[in-house]
Amino acid sequence: MSDNSSDKVISISRLRQACRNCSLRDLCLPMGLSNEDLQRLEGLVGSRGPLRRGDHLFREGDGFHAIYAVRYGALKTYTIDDEGREHVLGFHMAGELAGLDAIYPAEHACSAQALQATSVCAVPFARLESLARDISGLQIHLLRVLSKELGATAHLAADHTAEQRLAGFLYSLSRRLGLRGYSERELHLFMPRRDIASHLRLATETVSRLLARFQQQGLIKVSRKHIELLDPEALRHLGGAMAGAGPEAAERCRGDL
Amino acid sequence: MSDNSSDKVISISRLRQACRNCSLRDLCLPMGLSNEDLQRLEGLVGSRGPLRRGDHLFREGDGFHAIYAVRYGALKTYTIDDEGREHVLGFHMAGELAGLDAIYPAEHACSAQALQATSVCAVPFARLESLARDISGLQIHLLRVLSKELGATAHLAADHTAEQRLAGFLYSLSRRLGLRGYSERELHLFMPRRDIASHLRLATETVSRLLARFQQQGLIKVSRKHIELLDPEALRHLGGAMAGAGPEAAERCRGDL
DNA sequence: CGAGTACTTGACCCAGATCAAGCCATGTGG
DNA sequence: CCACATGGCTTGATCTGGGTCAAGTACTCG
């Protein structure tokens, strides 16, 4: 973790309070855990933040000690390739995990940066691991999250058109926001166009043009960062609704926990 | 599982023998397990196969009951998109796992087909899951494999040129074969060009042209399915050696177990 | 040996990148 | 409160990597 320690002081002072707010109950691990188990889990959860926009939670190459669950706010994870270009791996909003790709190499394979004021739960991996042995459900839950992320990334790696990728992105973002209690119709893009473009391996200009086109086709209404989905079903179909699988598969689009 | 039962008879007759050959010891789970733990694990491993070329191990939409470790031979996993085009997700050779992306949706998200005569261990997931609680090391091992696969897929999803993707593919294939005791210099492509192309989201023609170009540049020597790597380092560099990370990261390119 | 399939090679085309202005919202300092 | 800088976004013009189409060539297997 490579943040300067200026706000570490703050975070320490707020740790207790934050931890009380953390409420794994509805954010990080809303699965069938007993209250007792939840308490044991909460016992080992630390806290980072609040991070301000632009702050890094971790950087590529940092030692891997914990996985992070976003409590509020949003992160992007990205890598920098040898030519210096940034590639955005994903966006992580409240209730979603970041840092899972670090388990194998035992160091962070990407950097995580706050897109807005953000607070996270830090779950020390070593202890999570041992706890997962005891708490029935936690282990399988972790595996499921990883598996889901894998499916989503594989879908992204497939050979779709720019239109399909952007439509799919908007649709899946809407579903994810819906799961968090936000409107599925009216979304606030908490990331700049450049990051969406990078994530979908497009040029910023292409994202801009496609949004304009979707609007002109009556699929969405764009107003700066505010997007209204006028025809979510059309977007879903455009977005290469994952073949064969039912509507459930569309959920596969991010590792919410 | 949707194979016709014609060879199921064969496979049952060979099950005992195959299971003895399975030797999780050096294939499926070469981690720090005690002999006793290994025996418990082997006790619950079933067997499928031998599969002939073209046979399916499972198909998209099949219920998820087991993950599969390739004992010998090779598989490809793929999906069919709504336009009927096939997308190859990955290739799985001896010692590697297939079916991990099914954990989340609880049904297979892709189909797995043998590229040659192939035999696999079938590890019933329900029991693996409970066993992982007891056997220290198995749980974290599963998580690592998933994490590794995630990293590899994310790398594939990044915005690289055709040249970079193919060079990276050849290099990583060579490393994987090396780990299995095969030569790293002389590789046998056990899959058709079409499948390589689909996996890397290229046209078959592009793969063909690039192989010709690599050869003419003195990087490789191509003779049908036989490829000799004359300059592995050059390939590694072309292949967008994962930024920042050490040589270890290059291993990240498939979920060997 | 013939038929089918995999692979190669060439000619042409197009989705989306890149380059180039301009626009518009938010500062920021005077 | 206004100039004006700055960075995000849009829109148009042009270019190009790699796709598509087409025509072979070469294994492979019955």
Coordinates of C-alpha atoms (C1' of nucleotides) in Angstrom, one line a residue:
Chain A
M1 CA 0.0 0.0 0.0
S2 CA 1.7 3.1 -1.1
D3 CA -0.5 6.0 0.0
N4 CA 1.2 8.6 1.9
S5 CA 0.4 8.4 5.6
S6 CA -1.2 11.9 5.9
D7 CA -4.7 10.4 5.9
K8 CA -3.6 7.3 7.7
V9 CA -3.9 9.3 10.8
I10 CA -7.4 10.2 10.0
S11 CA -8.3 6.7 9.1
I12 CA -6.9 5.3 12.4
S13 CA -9.0 7.8 14.3
R14 CA -12.0 6.8 12.4
L15 CA -11.4 3.1 12.3
R16 CA -13.6 2.2 15.2
Q17 CA -16.5 4.3 14.0
A18 CA -16.0 3.2 10.4
C19 CA -15.9 -0.4 11.4
R20 CA -19.2 0.0 13.1
N21 CA -20.6 1.5 9.9
C22 CA -19.1 -1.2 7.9
S23 CA -22.1 -3.4 8.3
L24 CA -20.9 -6.4 6.6
R25 CA -24.5 -7.4 7.0
D26 CA -25.8 -5.6 4.0
L27 CA -22.6 -4.7 2.1
C28 CA -19.8 -7.1 2.0
L29 CA -21.2 -10.5 2.7
P30 CA -24.9 -10.7 2.4
M31 CA -25.1 -14.5 2.4
G32 CA -26.5 -17.0 4.8
L33 CA -24.2 -16.4 7.7
S34 CA -25.4 -16.7 11.3
N35 CA -25.1 -13.6 13.4
E36 CA -22.4 -15.2 15.4
D37 CA -20.4 -15.9 12.3
L38 CA -20.9 -12.4 11.1
Q39 CA -19.5 -11.0 14.3
R40 CA -16.4 -13.1 14.0
L41 CA -16.0 -11.9 10.5
E42 CA -16.5 -8.3 11.5
G43 CA -14.0 -8.8 14.2
L44 CA -11.2 -9.1 11.7
V45 CA -12.2 -6.5 9.2
G46 CA -10.1 -3.3 9.2
S47 CA -10.9 -0.2 7.3
R48 CA -9.1 2.1 4.9
G49 CA -10.2 5.6 4.0
P50 CA -11.9 7.7 3.4
L51 CA -10.0 7.9 0.2
R52 CA -10.4 11.0 -1.9
R53 CA -10.8 11.0 -5.6
G54 CA -7.5 10.0 -7.1
D55 CA -6.1 8.3 -4.0
H56 CA -4.7 4.8 -4.5
L57 CA -5.9 1.9 -2.3
F58 CA -3.0 -0.2 -3.6
R59 CA -0.7 -0.3 -6.5
E60 CA 0.5 -2.9 -8.9
G61 CA 3.4 -4.7 -7.2
D62 CA 2.4 -4.0 -3.7
G63 CA 2.5 -6.9 -1.4
F64 CA -0.9 -8.7 -1.1
H65 CA -2.2 -8.7 2.4
A66 CA -5.9 -8.1 2.2
I67 CA -8.9 -8.1 -0.1
Y68 CA -11.0 -5.0 -0.1
A69 CA -14.8 -4.6 -0.1
V70 CA -16.0 -1.2 -1.1
R71 CA -18.3 0.3 1.6
Y72 CA -19.3 3.4 -0.2
G73 CA -17.9 5.2 -3.2
A74 CA -16.2 3.6 -6.2
L75 CA -12.8 2.3 -7.4
K76 CA -11.3 1.5 -10.7
T77 CA -8.6 -1.1 -11.0
Y78 CA -6.1 -0.8 -13.8
T79 CA -2.7 -1.8 -15.1
I80 CA -0.1 0.1 -17.1
D81 CA 1.4 -1.8 -20.1
D82 CA 4.9 -1.5 -21.2
E83 CA 4.1 1.3 -23.6
G84 CA 2.7 3.3 -20.7
R85 CA -0.9 3.0 -21.7
E86 CA -3.5 2.4 -19.0
H87 CA -5.9 -0.5 -19.2
V88 CA -8.9 -0.3 -16.8
L89 CA -9.7 -3.8 -15.6
G90 CA -12.9 -2.9 -13.8
F91 CA -15.0 -0.7 -11.7
H92 CA -15.9 -1.6 -8.1
M93 CA -18.8 -0.1 -6.3
A94 CA -20.3 -0.5 -2.9
G95 CA -20.5 -4.1 -1.9
E96 CA -18.0 -5.3 -4.5
L97 CA -14.6 -6.7 -4.0
A98 CA -11.2 -5.6 -5.3
G99 CA -7.8 -7.3 -5.3
L100 CA -8.8 -10.9 -6.0
D101 CA -6.4 -11.2 -8.9
A102 CA -3.6 -10.7 -6.3
I103 CA -4.2 -14.1 -4.6
Y104 CA -2.2 -16.1 -7.1
P105 CA 0.8 -13.9 -7.6
A106 CA 0.8 -12.9 -4.0
E107 CA 1.3 -9.3 -5.0
H108 CA -1.2 -6.9 -6.5
A109 CA -1.5 -7.4 -10.2
C110 CA -3.2 -4.0 -10.7
S111 CA -3.6 -0.7 -9.1
A112 CA -6.8 0.5 -7.4
Q113 CA -7.7 4.1 -7.4
A114 CA -10.7 5.9 -5.9
L115 CA -13.0 7.6 -8.5
Q116 CA -14.8 9.6 -5.8
A117 CA -14.8 9.7 -2.0
T118 CA -14.6 6.1 -1.1
S119 CA -14.3 3.9 2.0
V120 CA -13.4 0.2 2.0
C121 CA -13.3 -2.7 4.4
A122 CA -9.9 -4.4 4.4
V123 CA -10.2 -8.1 5.1
P124 CA -6.8 -9.6 5.9
F125 CA -6.4 -12.5 3.6
A126 CA -4.4 -14.8 5.9
R127 CA -7.1 -14.6 8.5
L128 CA -10.0 -14.7 6.0
E129 CA -8.5 -17.9 4.7
S130 CA -8.4 -19.6 8.0
L131 CA -11.8 -18.3 8.9
A132 CA -13.2 -19.6 5.7
R133 CA -12.4 -23.1 6.9
D134 CA -14.7 -22.6 9.9
I135 CA -17.5 -20.6 8.5
S136 CA -19.6 -22.8 6.3
G137 CA -20.6 -20.7 3.3
L138 CA -17.7 -18.2 3.4
Q139 CA -15.4 -20.5 1.4
I140 CA -17.9 -21.3 -1.3
H141 CA -18.9 -17.6 -1.4
L142 CA -15.3 -16.6 -2.2
L143 CA -15.1 -19.2 -4.9
R144 CA -18.3 -18.0 -6.4
V145 CA -17.2 -14.4 -6.5
L146 CA -14.0 -15.4 -8.2
S147 CA -15.9 -17.6 -10.6
K148 CA -18.3 -14.8 -11.4
E149 CA -15.5 -12.3 -12.0
L150 CA -13.9 -14.9 -14.3
G151 CA -17.0 -15.2 -16.3
A152 CA -17.4 -11.5 -16.7
T153 CA -13.8 -11.0 -17.7
A154 CA -14.1 -13.8 -20.3
H155 CA -17.1 -12.1 -21.7
L156 CA -15.2 -8.9 -22.0
A157 CA -12.4 -10.7 -23.7
A158 CA -14.7 -12.0 -26.4
D159 CA -14.8 -10.6 -29.9
H160 CA -17.7 -8.1 -29.8
T161 CA -18.3 -4.9 -31.7
A162 CA -17.8 -1.5 -30.0
E163 CA -21.6 -1.2 -29.9
Q164 CA -22.1 -4.5 -28.2
R165 CA -19.5 -3.8 -25.6
L166 CA -20.8 -0.4 -24.7
A167 CA -24.4 -1.6 -24.7
G168 CA -23.5 -4.5 -22.5
F169 CA -21.6 -2.3 -20.2
L170 CA -24.5 0.1 -19.7
Y171 CA -26.9 -2.7 -19.1
S172 CA -24.7 -4.5 -16.6
L173 CA -23.9 -1.2 -14.8
S174 CA -27.6 -0.6 -14.5
R175 CA -28.2 -4.0 -13.0
R176 CA -25.4 -3.6 -10.6
L177 CA -26.7 -0.3 -9.4
G178 CA -30.2 -1.8 -9.2
L179 CA -28.9 -4.5 -6.8
R180 CA -27.5 -1.7 -4.6
G181 CA -30.8 0.0 -4.3
Y182 CA -30.2 2.7 -6.9
S183 CA -32.4 3.2 -9.8
E184 CA -31.8 0.9 -12.8
R185 CA -33.2 3.5 -15.2
E186 CA -31.2 6.6 -14.2
L187 CA -27.6 6.0 -13.8
H188 CA -24.8 8.3 -12.8
L189 CA -21.6 7.5 -14.5
F190 CA -19.0 7.8 -11.7
M191 CA -16.1 7.4 -14.1
P192 CA -14.9 9.5 -17.0
R193 CA -15.4 8.5 -20.6
R194 CA -11.8 7.8 -20.9
D195 CA -12.0 5.1 -18.3
I196 CA -15.0 3.5 -19.9
A197 CA -13.2 3.5 -23.2
S198 CA -10.1 1.9 -21.7
H199 CA -12.1 -0.7 -20.0
L200 CA -13.9 -1.7 -23.2
R201 CA -10.7 -1.2 -25.3
L202 CA -12.2 1.6 -27.3
A203 CA -11.1 5.2 -28.0
T204 CA -12.8 7.9 -25.9
E205 CA -14.1 9.3 -29.1
T206 CA -15.9 6.0 -29.9
V207 CA -17.6 6.0 -26.6
S208 CA -18.8 9.5 -27.2
R209 CA -20.0 8.8 -30.6
L210 CA -21.8 5.6 -29.6
L211 CA -23.6 7.3 -26.7
A212 CA -24.7 10.0 -29.1
R213 CA -26.0 7.2 -31.5
F214 CA -27.8 5.3 -28.7
Q215 CA -29.5 8.5 -27.8
Q216 CA -30.5 9.3 -31.3
Q217 CA -31.9 5.8 -31.6
G218 CA -34.0 6.4 -28.5
L219 CA -32.3 3.8 -26.4
I220 CA -30.9 6.3 -23.8
K221 CA -30.9 9.9 -22.8
V222 CA -27.5 11.3 -22.2
S223 CA -26.8 14.4 -20.2
R224 CA -23.2 14.6 -19.3
K225 CA -22.6 12.0 -16.6
H226 CA -26.3 11.3 -16.1
I227 CA -27.7 8.6 -18.3
E228 CA -31.3 7.5 -18.5
L229 CA -32.0 4.1 -20.0
L230 CA -35.1 4.4 -22.1
D231 CA -35.0 0.9 -23.5
P232 CA -33.0 -1.4 -21.3
E233 CA -34.1 -4.5 -23.1
A234 CA -32.8 -3.3 -26.4
L235 CA -29.4 -2.6 -24.7
R236 CA -29.4 -6.0 -23.2
H237 CA -29.9 -7.6 -26.6
L238 CA -27.4 -5.4 -28.3
G239 CA -24.9 -6.2 -25.5
G240 CA -24.6 -9.8 -26.6
A241 CA -26.8 -11.3 -24.0
M242 CA -24.8 -14.3 -23.0
A243 CA -25.8 -17.1 -25.2
G244 CA -28.0 -19.9 -24.0
A245 CA -28.1 -18.8 -20.4
G246 CA -31.1 -17.3 -18.8
P247 CA -31.4 -13.7 -17.4
E248 CA -29.4 -14.8 -14.4
A249 CA -26.3 -15.0 -16.6
A250 CA -26.5 -11.3 -17.3
E251 CA -25.8 -10.7 -13.6
R252 CA -22.5 -12.4 -14.2
C253 CA -21.1 -9.1 -15.0
R254 CA -19.3 -8.1 -11.8
G255 CA -18.1 -9.7 -8.6
D256 CA -20.6 -8.3 -6.1
L257 CA -20.4 -10.0 -2.9
Chain B
M1 CA -23.0 -34.0 -19.4
S2 CA -24.4 -34.6 -22.8
D3 CA -22.2 -37.2 -24.4
N4 CA -23.9 -40.1 -25.9
S5 CA -23.4 -43.2 -23.8
S6 CA -21.6 -45.3 -26.3
D7 CA -18.2 -44.7 -24.7
K8 CA -19.6 -44.5 -21.3
V9 CA -19.5 -48.3 -21.2
I10 CA -15.9 -48.2 -22.1
S11 CA -15.2 -45.6 -19.5
I12 CA -16.8 -47.5 -16.7
S13 CA -14.8 -50.5 -17.5
R14 CA -11.7 -48.5 -17.4
L15 CA -12.6 -46.4 -14.4
R16 CA -10.7 -48.4 -11.8
Q17 CA -7.6 -48.6 -13.9
A18 CA -7.7 -45.0 -14.9
C19 CA -8.2 -43.9 -11.3
R20 CA -5.1 -45.7 -10.4
N21 CA -3.2 -44.0 -13.1
C22 CA -4.7 -40.7 -12.1
S23 CA -1.9 -40.0 -9.8
L24 CA -3.1 -36.7 -8.4
R25 CA 0.3 -36.7 -6.9
D26 CA 2.0 -35.2 -10.0
L27 CA -0.9 -34.1 -12.1
C28 CA -3.8 -32.5 -10.5
L29 CA -2.7 -31.2 -7.2
P30 CA 1.0 -31.0 -6.7
M31 CA 1.0 -29.0 -3.6
G32 CA 2.1 -29.7 -0.1
L33 CA -0.5 -32.3 0.9
S34 CA 0.3 -35.2 3.2
N35 CA 0.0 -38.6 1.7
E36 CA -2.9 -39.2 3.9
D37 CA -4.7 -36.1 2.6
L38 CA -3.9 -37.2 -0.9
Q39 CA -5.5 -40.5 -0.4
R40 CA -8.7 -38.9 0.9
L41 CA -8.7 -36.7 -2.1
E42 CA -8.1 -39.5 -4.5
G43 CA -10.9 -41.4 -2.8
L44 CA -13.4 -39.0 -4.2
V45 CA -12.0 -38.5 -7.6
G46 CA -13.9 -40.1 -10.4
S47 CA -12.8 -40.4 -14.0
R48 CA -14.2 -39.6 -17.4
G49 CA -12.9 -40.8 -20.7
P50 CA -11.0 -41.7 -22.6
L51 CA -12.6 -39.0 -24.7
R52 CA -11.8 -39.1 -28.4
R53 CA -11.2 -36.0 -30.4
G54 CA -14.4 -34.0 -30.8
D55 CA -16.1 -35.6 -27.8
H56 CA -17.6 -33.2 -25.3
L57 CA -16.8 -33.4 -21.6
F58 CA -19.6 -31.0 -20.8
R59 CA -21.7 -28.4 -22.6
E60 CA -22.8 -24.9 -21.8
G61 CA -26.0 -25.1 -19.7
D62 CA -25.2 -28.5 -18.3
G63 CA -25.6 -28.7 -14.5
F64 CA -22.5 -28.1 -12.6
H65 CA -21.4 -31.1 -10.5
A66 CA -17.7 -31.4 -10.8
I67 CA -14.6 -29.7 -11.9
Y68 CA -12.2 -31.5 -14.2
A69 CA -8.5 -31.9 -14.2
V70 CA -7.0 -33.1 -17.4
R71 CA -4.9 -36.2 -16.9
Y72 CA -3.6 -36.5 -20.4
G73 CA -4.6 -35.0 -23.7
A74 CA -6.1 -31.6 -24.2
L75 CA -9.4 -29.8 -24.1
K76 CA -10.7 -26.5 -25.4
T77 CA -13.5 -24.6 -23.7
Y78 CA -15.7 -22.4 -25.8
T79 CA -19.0 -20.5 -26.0
I80 CA -21.3 -19.9 -28.9
D81 CA -22.6 -16.3 -29.1
D82 CA -26.1 -15.3 -30.3
E83 CA -24.9 -15.0 -33.9
G84 CA -23.7 -18.6 -33.7
R85 CA -20.0 -17.8 -33.7
E86 CA -17.7 -19.8 -31.5
H87 CA -15.4 -18.1 -29.0
V88 CA -12.6 -20.3 -27.6
L89 CA -12.1 -19.4 -23.9
G90 CA -9.0 -21.4 -23.4
F91 CA -7.0 -24.6 -23.8
H92 CA -6.5 -27.1 -21.0
M93 CA -3.7 -29.5 -21.0
A94 CA -2.5 -32.2 -18.6
G95 CA -2.6 -31.0 -15.0
E96 CA -4.9 -28.0 -15.7
L97 CA -8.5 -27.5 -14.6
A98 CA -11.6 -26.9 -16.6
G99 CA -15.1 -25.8 -15.5
L100 CA -14.2 -23.3 -12.8
D101 CA -16.4 -20.6 -14.4
A102 CA -19.4 -22.8 -13.6
I103 CA -19.1 -22.4 -9.8
Y104 CA -20.9 -19.1 -9.8
P105 CA -23.8 -19.7 -12.1
A106 CA -24.0 -23.3 -10.9
E107 CA -24.3 -24.5 -14.5
H108 CA -21.6 -24.7 -17.1
A109 CA -20.9 -21.4 -18.7
C110 CA -19.0 -23.0 -21.6
S111 CA -18.6 -26.3 -23.4
A112 CA -15.5 -28.4 -23.2
Q113 CA -14.4 -30.5 -26.1
A114 CA -11.4 -32.9 -26.4
L115 CA -8.8 -31.8 -29.0
Q116 CA -7.3 -35.2 -29.0
A117 CA -7.6 -38.5 -27.0
T118 CA -8.1 -37.1 -23.5
S119 CA -8.7 -38.4 -20.0
V120 CA -9.7 -36.3 -17.0
C121 CA -10.2 -36.6 -13.3
A122 CA -13.7 -35.5 -12.2
V123 CA -13.7 -34.0 -8.8
P124 CA -17.3 -33.7 -7.4
F125 CA -17.5 -30.1 -6.4
A126 CA -19.8 -30.6 -3.4
R127 CA -17.4 -33.0 -1.8
L128 CA -14.3 -31.0 -2.8
E129 CA -15.9 -28.1 -1.1
S130 CA -16.3 -29.9 2.2
L131 CA -12.9 -31.5 1.9
A132 CA -11.3 -28.1 1.3
R133 CA -12.4 -27.2 4.7
D134 CA -10.4 -30.0 6.3
I135 CA -7.4 -30.1 4.1
S136 CA -5.2 -27.2 4.8
G137 CA -3.8 -26.0 1.5
L138 CA -6.5 -27.2 -0.8
Q139 CA -8.8 -24.3 -0.2
I140 CA -6.1 -21.7 -0.8
H141 CA -5.0 -23.7 -3.8
L142 CA -8.4 -23.5 -5.4
L143 CA -8.5 -19.8 -4.8
R144 CA -5.0 -19.4 -6.4
V145 CA -6.0 -21.3 -9.5
L146 CA -9.1 -19.1 -9.9
S147 CA -7.1 -16.0 -9.3
K148 CA -4.5 -17.0 -11.8
E149 CA -7.1 -17.8 -14.4
L150 CA -8.6 -14.4 -13.7
G151 CA -5.3 -12.6 -14.3
A152 CA -4.7 -14.5 -17.5
T153 CA -8.2 -13.7 -18.8
A154 CA -7.8 -10.1 -17.9
H155 CA -4.6 -10.0 -19.8
L156 CA -6.3 -11.5 -22.8
A157 CA -9.1 -8.9 -22.6
A158 CA -6.6 -6.0 -22.8
D159 CA -6.1 -4.0 -25.9
H160 CA -3.1 -5.6 -27.6
T161 CA -2.3 -5.9 -31.3
A162 CA -2.7 -9.2 -33.2
E163 CA 1.1 -9.6 -33.1
Q164 CA 1.3 -9.1 -29.3
R165 CA -1.5 -11.6 -28.7
L166 CA -0.1 -14.3 -30.8
A167 CA 3.5 -13.8 -29.6
G168 CA 2.2 -13.9 -26.0
F169 CA 0.2 -17.0 -26.7
L170 CA 3.1 -18.9 -28.2
Y171 CA 5.4 -17.9 -25.3
S172 CA 2.9 -18.8 -22.6
L173 CA 2.1 -22.1 -24.3
S174 CA 5.8 -22.9 -24.4
R175 CA 6.1 -22.2 -20.7
R176 CA 3.1 -24.3 -19.9
L177 CA 4.5 -27.2 -21.9
G178 CA 7.8 -26.7 -20.2
L179 CA 6.2 -27.1 -16.8
R180 CA 4.7 -30.4 -17.9
G181 CA 8.1 -31.7 -18.8
Y182 CA 7.8 -31.1 -22.6
S183 CA 10.3 -29.1 -24.5
E184 CA 9.9 -25.3 -24.3
R185 CA 11.6 -24.9 -27.6
E186 CA 9.7 -27.4 -29.7
L187 CA 6.0 -27.2 -29.4
H188 CA 3.3 -29.2 -31.0
L189 CA 0.1 -27.2 -31.6
F190 CA -2.6 -29.5 -30.5
M191 CA -5.3 -27.2 -31.7
P192 CA -6.2 -26.0 -35.2
R193 CA -5.4 -22.4 -36.3
R194 CA -9.0 -21.6 -36.3
D195 CA -9.2 -22.3 -32.5
I196 CA -6.1 -20.2 -31.8
A197 CA -7.6 -17.4 -33.9
S198 CA -10.9 -17.6 -32.1
H199 CA -9.2 -17.6 -28.7
L200 CA -7.2 -14.5 -29.6
R201 CA -10.1 -12.9 -31.4
L202 CA -8.3 -12.9 -34.7
A203 CA -9.2 -14.3 -38.1
T204 CA -7.6 -17.6 -39.0
E205 CA -5.9 -15.9 -41.9
T206 CA -4.3 -13.4 -39.5
V207 CA -2.8 -16.2 -37.4
S208 CA -1.5 -17.8 -40.6
R209 CA 0.1 -14.6 -41.8
L210 CA 1.6 -13.7 -38.5
L211 CA 3.2 -17.2 -38.1
A212 CA 4.7 -16.7 -41.5
R213 CA 6.0 -13.3 -40.5
F214 CA 7.4 -14.5 -37.2
Q215 CA 9.2 -17.2 -39.2
Q216 CA 10.5 -14.8 -41.7
Q217 CA 11.8 -12.6 -38.8
G218 CA 13.6 -15.6 -37.5
L219 CA 11.6 -15.8 -34.3
I220 CA 10.1 -19.2 -34.9
K221 CA 10.3 -22.1 -37.4
V222 CA 6.9 -23.3 -38.5
S223 CA 6.1 -26.6 -40.0
R224 CA 2.5 -27.3 -39.9
K225 CA 1.6 -28.0 -36.3
H226 CA 5.2 -28.2 -35.2
I227 CA 6.7 -24.9 -34.0
E228 CA 10.2 -24.3 -33.0
L229 CA 10.9 -21.2 -30.9
L230 CA 14.2 -19.8 -32.1
D231 CA 13.9 -16.6 -30.0
P232 CA 11.6 -17.1 -27.0
E233 CA 12.8 -13.8 -25.4
A234 CA 11.8 -11.8 -28.4
L235 CA 8.4 -13.4 -28.3
R236 CA 8.1 -12.7 -24.6
H237 CA 8.8 -9.1 -25.2
L238 CA 6.5 -8.8 -28.2
G239 CA 3.8 -10.5 -26.1
G240 CA 3.4 -7.5 -23.9
A241 CA 5.3 -9.0 -21.0
M242 CA 3.0 -8.1 -18.1
A243 CA 4.1 -4.7 -17.0
G244 CA 6.1 -4.2 -13.8
A245 CA 5.8 -7.7 -12.6
G246 CA 8.8 -10.1 -12.6
P247 CA 9.2 -13.2 -14.7
E248 CA 6.8 -15.0 -12.4
A249 CA 3.9 -13.0 -13.7
A250 CA 4.4 -14.5 -17.2
E251 CA 3.4 -17.8 -15.6
R252 CA 0.1 -16.3 -14.9
C253 CA -1.0 -17.4 -18.3
R254 CA -3.2 -20.4 -17.5
G255 CA -4.6 -22.2 -14.5
D256 CA -2.3 -25.1 -14.1
L257 CA -2.8 -26.8 -10.9
Chain C
dC1 C1' -7.1 -42.2 -55.0
dG2 C1' -10.8 -38.9 -54.2
dA3 C1' -13.2 -35.9 -50.8
dG4 C1' -13.0 -33.2 -47.2
dT5 C1' -10.7 -30.2 -44.1
dA6 C1' -6.9 -27.4 -42.7
dC7 C1' -3.9 -24.1 -44.0
dT8 C1' -1.9 -20.3 -47.0
dT9 C1' -1.8 -16.3 -49.8
dG10 C1' -3.5 -12.2 -52.3
dA11 C1' -6.9 -8.3 -53.1
dC12 C1' -10.0 -5.5 -51.1
dC13 C1' -12.8 -3.3 -47.4
dC14 C1' -14.4 -1.5 -43.0
dA15 C1' -14.9 -0.6 -37.9
dG16 C1' -12.8 1.9 -35.1
dA17 C1' -8.3 4.4 -34.2
dT18 C1' -6.0 8.7 -34.6
dC19 C1' -5.6 13.5 -35.6
dA20 C1' -7.5 17.9 -35.2
dA21 C1' -10.6 21.5 -33.9
dG22 C1' -13.8 23.2 -31.1
dC23 C1' -17.1 23.2 -26.9
dC24 C1' -18.6 23.4 -22.3
dA25 C1' -18.2 22.9 -17.2
dT26 C1' -15.6 23.6 -13.5
dG27 C1' -12.4 25.9 -11.1
dT28 C1' -8.9 30.0 -9.7
dG29 C1' -6.9 34.1 -9.0
dG30 C1' -7.4 39.1 -9.6
Chain D
dC1 C1' -18.0 38.7 -10.3
dC2 C1' -15.5 38.1 -14.4
dA3 C1' -11.4 36.6 -17.4
dC4 C1' -9.3 32.7 -18.6
dA5 C1' -7.1 28.3 -17.9
dT6 C1' -7.8 23.4 -17.6
dG7 C1' -9.5 19.1 -18.4
dG8 C1' -13.5 16.4 -20.0
dC9 C1' -16.3 15.8 -23.8
dT10 C1' -18.0 16.1 -28.7
dT11 C1' -17.7 16.1 -33.6
dG12 C1' -15.6 15.9 -38.2
dA13 C1' -11.9 14.2 -41.4
dT14 C1' -8.7 10.8 -42.4
dC15 C1' -6.0 6.5 -41.9
dT16 C1' -5.1 1.6 -40.9
dG17 C1' -4.9 -3.0 -38.6
dG18 C1' -7.0 -6.7 -39.3
dG19 C1' -11.3 -8.7 -41.2
dT20 C1' -13.6 -10.6 -45.2
dC21 C1' -13.8 -12.7 -49.6
dA22 C1' -11.7 -15.6 -53.0
dA23 C1' -8.6 -18.8 -54.9
dG24 C1' -5.6 -21.9 -54.4
dT25 C1' -2.4 -25.8 -52.0
dA26 C1' -1.5 -29.6 -48.9
dC27 C1' -2.6 -33.1 -45.5
dT28 C1' -5.4 -36.8 -43.9
dC29 C1' -8.5 -40.3 -43.8
dG30 C1' -11.8 -43.4 -45.6

